[in-house]
C-alpha cells in the first residue's frame, strides 16, 4: 500500500466517521433504527454541488448541505413521533423519497465538480502534489470539531435528556423530558452530520452522483459496531472516539483488500474485494477473543 | 484496567498489521526494477478500474488488454495490469483512484463515468484514459472534444442520434410515438432522452418516457407504454439492459417492437439495434493507451467517439413482436438472427 492509498483510506474513513457519529446518535443514543442515511448522505452532496455550481462559497455550501440533512432527519422523526409510523418504515420512506428529491435538486443524476471551488482547494497545490494529505487533514479537522461539539452537547442537560430519551423513554417522560422534541432534535443532528459527510465526499470524488448513497447506512453501522467492539466504553468521550476509529479501520481494511499482492498470488481477484473486506472485519472483531483463547491455553499448559 | 490494556494491545497490533502490509508493497517497485534490470525488459504498468462488473464494461477491459498485446505489450512479460472493480460503490471507486495515484502507473484506464471522475479528481500528472463515458465534456473530464492539454483523454460511447432515429423509422415507417424506458438515476440516459425529444420533434414524432428506478420496475414501465407508443427504444441504460428479458416478455404480449442501442440486446429480445460494439471500443481505448506508452502526451490526443456502428436484426423477435422487417433494412445489417 502506498502512502497515497493509505491517506486515501484515511480520507474516506474520516468522511464515514461523520456518518458513523450520525448513526451513533440515531441507533445507539436515541435507539431509533434510522435508514435515512442512504438518502441524506447524497442529499448533502447534492445540495453542496448545486450551491457550488451556482457560485456559492463552498463553506456555506457545506453548511447548506448539513442543514438539508437536518431537515431530512426531522421529517423522519416527525413521521414517527406525530404520525406514529414505525421508526424503521418512517426512515425507509424518507430514504426512498430522497432519491427523487436528490434528482430534483441536482437536475440530473450526476453533477461534476472537477475544477469547481471546494473547501480543500485553497490548500491544494496546482499539480495536486499535496492533495493526498491536505484533504484528509481538513476532513480530520471537521471530525475533531464534530466530536468535541458532540462530547460537549451530551454533557449538557439537553444532551443528557436526549440520552435518557433513548435509554428509557417512559422514565424520561416521567422526569419531565419532552421526548418527542428530543427525538426530532437528535435525528436532525444525526442526519446533519451524515449530510456533511456527503458534502465533503463529493468534493473528494470529483462529482455528486445519485448512486453515492447506496450502502451508506451499512458502512456507518459497521463502523459503530467495530468501534464498540474494539473499544467498549460507557463514557461518551470514548464512545465517539471508538466510532471514529471504527470508521477509519473499516476503510483501511478495504484499502488492504485492494492492495494485497499476497492475496492476488493465491488466486483472489478484484471480484472478491467485498468478501475479503468482510473477512478482515470478522478477524478484527474476533481478535480479542482469539488472543484470550491462546492466553488461556498457555496458562493451562504451564 | 486489565481489559482496557488488552484493547490497546489489540489496537496497536492491528496498526502494526496495517503498517506491515504497507511496507512490502512500497518496497516492491524497487525489487521489481532490480530483478528486471538484468533482462533489460522495461515493464509498463497499466491500472484499470471500472465502477462495476458488467458484460459491456468487461468487454471494454478485454479489448484494451488484447489491443495492448497486439501492439507488443504482453501481460506478464513487459506489461503489468492492475484491475480493480469498485463493485458498484462510489466510495470504493474513490479509494481505488487514490491507490492508483499512489502506485504511479504509466497509464490509468477508467471505465464508466463515476470511476473516471474519481480518477481525474485524484491525479493531475498520471495519464488517464477514460472509456465508456457518454459525455466526457458534461462530466468535466475534459474541457472540450479537442485535445485537452491535460493528463486526460479517452473514448466516448456516445451514439450519434440521427442514425438511431433513421433506424426506428425504417422499423416502423408510420412512426408517431417512440416509447423510451430509462432509469432517471443514470445521467447518460437522461441526456439521450433530452436529445431524442429535440431531434424527433422536428419530424413531428413524440416521445413517451417511462422511467424505471430499479431493474424490477423495468417491466412495469414498459407495460405502461401499451397503446401509447409504436415501439420501445432504449439507450445504454445499465438497469434497463440488465432487465432486458423482462421487457421482451412485455413486448411480445403487447406487440411493441423493441429497438436497442447495444447489439447484445438483439439476442435478448430486441428486433433491431444499431450500436457500439464494446469490445471494439476497448480495442480503440487500447490504441490510445499504446500511443501514450510509446511516449505521446495524453493532452495531445483528442477524445474520440466510435465511428463504426453495427446493425443487428432479429427476424424471430420481429415476428413475435408483430412486425416484418423490410428487405432493404436486412441488406444493411451486419448480422440477422433467424
PDB file of N, CA and C in Angstrom, chain A residues 168-206:
ATOM      1  N   UNK A 168     -34.435   5.130  28.231  1.00  0.00           N
ATOM      2  CA  UNK A 168     -35.696   4.720  28.843  1.00  0.00           C
ATOM      3  C   UNK A 168     -36.713   5.850  28.671  1.00  0.00           C
ATOM      4  N   UNK A 169     -37.448   5.792  27.575  1.00  0.00           N
ATOM      5  CA  UNK A 169     -38.357   6.876  27.196  1.00  0.00           C
ATOM      6  C   UNK A 169     -39.387   7.167  28.280  1.00  0.00           C
ATOM      7  N   UNK A 170     -39.942   6.105  28.865  1.00  0.00           N
ATOM      8  CA  UNK A 170     -41.014   6.304  29.849  1.00  0.00           C
ATOM      9  C   UNK A 170     -40.480   7.021  31.089  1.00  0.00           C
ATOM     10  N   UNK A 171     -39.287   6.561  31.498  1.00  0.00           N
ATOM     11  CA  UNK A 171     -38.664   7.185  32.658  1.00  0.00           C
ATOM     12  C   UNK A 171     -38.365   8.664  32.367  1.00  0.00           C
ATOM     13  N   UNK A 172     -37.863   8.904  31.145  1.00  0.00           N
ATOM     14  CA  UNK A 172     -37.501  10.280  30.784  1.00  0.00           C
ATOM     15  C   UNK A 172     -38.735  11.171  30.808  1.00  0.00           C
ATOM     16  N   UNK A 173     -39.838  10.650  30.263  1.00  0.00           N
ATOM     17  CA  UNK A 173     -41.078  11.438  30.268  1.00  0.00           C
ATOM     18  C   UNK A 173     -41.520  11.728  31.708  1.00  0.00           C
ATOM     19  N   UNK A 174     -41.373  10.729  32.558  1.00  0.00           N
ATOM     20  CA  UNK A 174     -41.762  10.911  33.956  1.00  0.00           C
ATOM     21  C   UNK A 174     -40.930  11.997  34.632  1.00  0.00           C
ATOM     22  N   UNK A 175     -39.697  12.164  34.134  1.00  0.00           N
ATOM     23  CA  UNK A 175     -38.816  13.209  34.700  1.00  0.00           C
ATOM     24  C   UNK A 175     -39.081  14.565  34.038  1.00  0.00           C
ATOM     25  N   UNK A 176     -40.057  14.618  33.152  1.00  0.00           N
ATOM     26  CA  UNK A 176     -40.391  15.894  32.528  1.00  0.00           C
ATOM     27  C   UNK A 176     -39.618  16.202  31.269  1.00  0.00           C
ATOM     28  N   UNK A 177     -39.022  15.168  30.637  1.00  0.00           N
ATOM     29  CA  UNK A 177     -38.297  15.396  29.385  1.00  0.00           C
ATOM     30  C   UNK A 177     -39.298  15.325  28.221  1.00  0.00           C
ATOM     31  N   UNK A 178     -39.237  16.288  27.334  1.00  0.00           N
ATOM     32  CA  UNK A 178     -40.078  16.252  26.127  1.00  0.00           C
ATOM     33  C   UNK A 178     -39.466  15.302  25.126  1.00  0.00           C
ATOM     34  N   UNK A 179     -39.822  14.013  25.210  1.00  0.00           N
ATOM     35  CA  UNK A 179     -39.101  13.011  24.409  1.00  0.00           C
ATOM     36  C   UNK A 179     -39.294  13.231  22.905  1.00  0.00           C
ATOM     37  N   UNK A 180     -40.496  13.645  22.501  1.00  0.00           N
ATOM     38  CA  UNK A 180     -40.736  13.864  21.063  1.00  0.00           C
ATOM     39  C   UNK A 180     -39.775  14.911  20.525  1.00  0.00           C
ATOM     40  N   UNK A 181     -39.647  16.002  21.282  1.00  0.00           N
ATOM     41  CA  UNK A 181     -38.759  17.075  20.830  1.00  0.00           C
ATOM     42  C   UNK A 181     -37.320  16.568  20.769  1.00  0.00           C
ATOM     43  N   UNK A 182     -36.954  15.778  21.785  1.00  0.00           N
ATOM     44  CA  UNK A 182     -35.589  15.248  21.838  1.00  0.00           C
ATOM     45  C   UNK A 182     -35.303  14.365  20.614  1.00  0.00           C
ATOM     46  N   UNK A 183     -36.305  13.540  20.245  1.00  0.00           N
ATOM     47  CA  UNK A 183     -36.096  12.659  19.092  1.00  0.00           C
ATOM     48  C   UNK A 183     -35.912  13.487  17.827  1.00  0.00           C
ATOM     49  N   UNK A 184     -36.745  14.516  17.674  1.00  0.00           N
ATOM     50  CA  UNK A 184     -36.646  15.342  16.461  1.00  0.00           C
ATOM     51  C   UNK A 184     -35.289  16.045  16.406  1.00  0.00           C
ATOM     52  N   UNK A 185     -34.855  16.628  17.532  1.00  0.00           N
ATOM     53  CA  UNK A 185     -33.558  17.336  17.550  1.00  0.00           C
ATOM     54  C   UNK A 185     -32.420  16.341  17.283  1.00  0.00           C
ATOM     55  N   UNK A 186     -32.490  15.202  17.956  1.00  0.00           N
ATOM     56  CA  UNK A 186     -31.417  14.211  17.802  1.00  0.00           C
ATOM     57  C   UNK A 186     -31.310  13.723  16.368  1.00  0.00           C
ATOM     58  N   UNK A 187     -32.439  13.449  15.758  1.00  0.00           N
ATOM     59  CA  UNK A 187     -32.420  12.974  14.370  1.00  0.00           C
ATOM     60  C   UNK A 187     -31.910  14.058  13.436  1.00  0.00           C
ATOM     61  N   UNK A 188     -32.208  15.310  13.765  1.00  0.00           N
ATOM     62  CA  UNK A 188     -31.710  16.419  12.946  1.00  0.00           C
ATOM     63  C   UNK A 188     -30.183  16.461  13.020  1.00  0.00           C
ATOM     64  N   UNK A 189     -29.644  16.358  14.240  1.00  0.00           N
ATOM     65  CA  UNK A 189     -28.178  16.394  14.396  1.00  0.00           C
ATOM     66  C   UNK A 189     -27.561  15.202  13.664  1.00  0.00           C
ATOM     67  N   UNK A 190     -28.149  14.032  13.859  1.00  0.00           N
ATOM     68  CA  UNK A 190     -27.623  12.812  13.250  1.00  0.00           C
ATOM     69  C   UNK A 190     -27.521  12.954  11.734  1.00  0.00           C
ATOM     70  N   UNK A 191     -28.618  13.360  11.110  1.00  0.00           N
ATOM     71  CA  UNK A 191     -28.608  13.434   9.647  1.00  0.00           C
ATOM     72  C   UNK A 191     -27.849  14.642   9.124  1.00  0.00           C
ATOM     73  N   UNK A 192     -27.720  15.685   9.945  1.00  0.00           N
ATOM     74  CA  UNK A 192     -26.885  16.818   9.542  1.00  0.00           C
ATOM     75  C   UNK A 192     -25.435  16.349   9.405  1.00  0.00           C
ATOM     76  N   UNK A 193     -24.970  15.533  10.372  1.00  0.00           N
ATOM     77  CA  UNK A 193     -23.600  15.014  10.322  1.00  0.00           C
ATOM     78  C   UNK A 193     -23.403  14.134   9.086  1.00  0.00           C
ATOM     79  N   UNK A 194     -24.404  13.277   8.814  1.00  0.00           N
ATOM     80  CA  UNK A 194     -24.301  12.374   7.666  1.00  0.00           C
ATOM     81  C   UNK A 194     -24.263  13.181   6.368  1.00  0.00           C
ATOM     82  N   UNK A 195     -25.116  14.202   6.281  1.00  0.00           N
ATOM     83  CA  UNK A 195     -25.153  15.029   5.074  1.00  0.00           C
ATOM     84  C   UNK A 195     -23.861  15.825   4.913  1.00  0.00           C
ATOM     85  N   UNK A 196     -23.288  16.257   6.049  1.00  0.00           N
ATOM     86  CA  UNK A 196     -21.993  16.954   5.982  1.00  0.00           C
ATOM     87  C   UNK A 196     -20.949  16.010   5.392  1.00  0.00           C
ATOM     88  N   UNK A 197     -21.005  14.738   5.826  1.00  0.00           N
ATOM     89  CA  UNK A 197     -20.118  13.727   5.239  1.00  0.00           C
ATOM     90  C   UNK A 197     -20.306  13.661   3.731  1.00  0.00           C
ATOM     91  N   UNK A 198     -21.563  13.662   3.290  1.00  0.00           N
ATOM     92  CA  UNK A 198     -21.855  13.617   1.851  1.00  0.00           C
ATOM     93  C   UNK A 198     -21.293  14.828   1.123  1.00  0.00           C
ATOM     94  N   UNK A 199     -21.431  16.005   1.748  1.00  0.00           N
ATOM     95  CA  UNK A 199     -20.936  17.233   1.123  1.00  0.00           C
ATOM     96  C   UNK A 199     -19.416  17.182   0.974  1.00  0.00           C
ATOM     97  N   UNK A 200     -18.728  16.647   1.987  1.00  0.00           N
ATOM     98  CA  UNK A 200     -17.263  16.538   1.897  1.00  0.00           C
ATOM     99  C   UNK A 200     -16.885  15.454   0.879  1.00  0.00           C
ATOM    100  N   UNK A 201     -17.680  14.386   0.877  1.00  0.00           N
ATOM    101  CA  UNK A 201     -17.372  13.259  -0.008  1.00  0.00           C
ATOM    102  C   UNK A 201     -17.370  13.682  -1.475  1.00  0.00           C
ATOM    103  N   UNK A 202     -18.389  14.424  -1.904  1.00  0.00           N
ATOM    104  CA  UNK A 202     -18.459  14.789  -3.329  1.00  0.00           C
ATOM    105  C   UNK A 202     -17.278  15.679  -3.728  1.00  0.00           C
ATOM    106  N   UNK A 203     -16.714  16.396  -2.758  1.00  0.00           N
ATOM    107  CA  UNK A 203     -15.560  17.248  -3.084  1.00  0.00           C
ATOM    108  C   UNK A 203     -14.299  16.420  -3.304  1.00  0.00           C
ATOM    109  N   UNK A 204     -14.226  15.265  -2.650  1.00  0.00           N
ATOM    110  CA  UNK A 204     -13.051  14.417  -2.862  1.00  0.00           C
ATOM    111  C   UNK A 204     -13.239  13.560  -4.101  1.00  0.00           C
ATOM    112  N   UNK A 205     -14.472  13.466  -4.569  1.00  0.00           N
ATOM    113  CA  UNK A 205     -14.829  12.466  -5.573  1.00  0.00           C
ATOM    114  C   UNK A 205     -14.887  13.028  -6.990  1.00  0.00           C
ATOM    115  N   UNK A 206     -14.862  14.343  -7.130  1.00  0.00           N
ATOM    116  CA  UNK A 206     -14.931  14.917  -8.475  1.00  0.00           C
ATOM    117  C   UNK A 206     -16.339  15.078  -8.991  1.00  0.00           C
TER     118      UNK A 206
END
